[in-house]
Tab-separated table of C-alpha atoms in Angstrom:
chain	number	residue	atom	x	y	z
A	2	GLU	CA	-39.745	147.485	44.372
A	3	GLU	CA	-36.814	145.267	44.422
A	4	MET	CA	-35.966	146.417	47.981
A	5	LYS	CA	-39.912	145.986	49.138
A	6	ARG	CA	-39.596	142.596	47.663
A	7	ALA	CA	-36.348	141.730	49.450
A	8	ILE	CA	-37.439	142.993	52.720
A	9	SER	CA	-40.687	140.855	52.474
A	10	ARG	CA	-38.943	137.729	51.723
A	11	LEU	CA	-36.594	138.239	54.678
A	12	ARG	CA	-39.502	139.102	57.137
A	13	ALA	CA	-41.368	136.013	55.644
A	14	ALA	CA	-38.375	133.763	56.242
A	15	ALA	CA	-37.957	135.214	59.891
A	16	ILE	CA	-41.133	135.063	60.993
A	17	TYR	CA	-41.668	131.240	59.305
A	18	ALA	CA	-38.636	130.232	60.982
A	19	ARG	CA	-39.988	130.506	64.446
A	20	ASP	CA	-42.521	127.673	63.577
A	21	ASN	CA	-39.648	125.446	63.928
A	22	GLN	CA	-38.304	125.154	67.648
A	23	ASN	CA	-34.832	124.034	66.456
A	24	THR	CA	-34.287	126.909	63.917
A	25	MET	CA	-35.963	129.195	66.831
A	26	ALA	CA	-33.402	127.962	69.208
A	27	GLN	CA	-30.566	128.251	66.258
A	28	ILE	CA	-31.652	131.881	65.874
A	29	TYR	CA	-31.978	133.046	69.680
A	30	GLY	CA	-28.851	131.443	70.554
A	31	PHE	CA	-26.461	132.829	67.770
A	32	GLY	CA	-28.130	136.312	68.473
A	33	LEU	CA	-27.585	136.000	72.124
A	34	ILE	CA	-23.924	135.017	72.011
A	35	ASN	CA	-23.509	137.918	69.520
A	36	GLY	CA	-24.632	140.374	72.247
A	37	GLN	CA	-28.387	140.951	70.953
A	38	SER	CA	-31.052	140.747	73.596
A	39	ILE	CA	-34.158	138.702	73.350
A	40	ASP	CA	-36.107	141.903	72.418
A	41	GLU	CA	-33.945	142.780	69.927
A	42	ILE	CA	-34.025	139.399	68.216
A	43	PHE	CA	-37.686	139.285	68.642
A	44	LYS	CA	-38.285	142.356	66.485
A	45	TRP	CA	-35.750	141.817	64.154
A	46	PRO	CA	-38.335	141.043	60.927
A	47	ASP	CA	-39.923	144.699	62.117
A	48	VAL	CA	-36.441	146.290	62.192
A	49	ILE	CA	-35.145	144.923	58.663
A	50	ALA	CA	-38.720	146.346	57.457
A	51	THR	CA	-37.446	150.107	57.869
A	52	VAL	CA	-34.284	149.414	55.992
A	53	LYS	CA	-33.857	151.868	53.171
A	54	ALA	CA	-31.894	151.029	49.897
A	55	ASP	CA	-29.439	154.004	50.313
A	56	GLU	CA	-28.564	152.534	53.552
A	57	VAL	CA	-28.118	149.326	51.515
A	58	THR	CA	-25.814	150.965	49.291
A	59	ALA	CA	-23.930	152.989	51.997
A	60	ALA	CA	-23.296	149.762	54.509
A	61	LEU	CA	-21.892	148.010	50.862
A	62	ARG	CA	-19.365	150.861	50.078
A	63	ASP	CA	-18.221	150.688	53.336
A	64	ILE	CA	-17.737	146.821	53.532
A	65	LEU	CA	-16.773	145.974	49.985
A	66	LYS	CA	-13.466	147.607	48.925
A	67	PRO	CA	-11.667	147.371	45.845
A	68	GLU	CA	-8.411	147.684	47.637
A	69	ARG	CA	-9.582	144.470	49.846
A	70	SER	CA	-10.745	142.188	46.806
A	71	VAL	CA	-8.818	138.941	45.296
A	72	THR	CA	-9.442	138.573	41.899
A	73	GLY	CA	-8.942	135.061	40.346
A	74	LEU	CA	-8.313	133.982	36.690
A	75	LEU	CA	-9.557	130.339	35.605
A	76	THR	CA	-7.991	129.248	32.328
A	77	ALA	CA	-8.604	126.023	30.649
A	78	LYS	CA	-6.522	123.140	31.591
A	79	ALA	CA	-3.434	122.491	29.001
A	80	GLU	CA	-3.350	119.716	27.022
A	81	GLY	CA	-1.140	117.138	28.937
A	82	ALA	CA	-1.129	118.857	32.147
A	83	GLN	CA	-2.035	117.167	35.300
């Protein structure tokens, strides 16, 4: 259900972005400089609708690796420290 909502929001945002000529130019410009065809850019809202939750999970597991992460520890500022 969460995937359906996320896909619906992404598709709606992509379609509504076409209403603004400036945003549409940015979308097409970005896609073209990254090697996408005009057809691929145009069909993106339909393609995103085919993504499955297990595909997202697999992609995240492939990209997000604990050995590549950085952890920061935030502590309170000591009194008198600048």
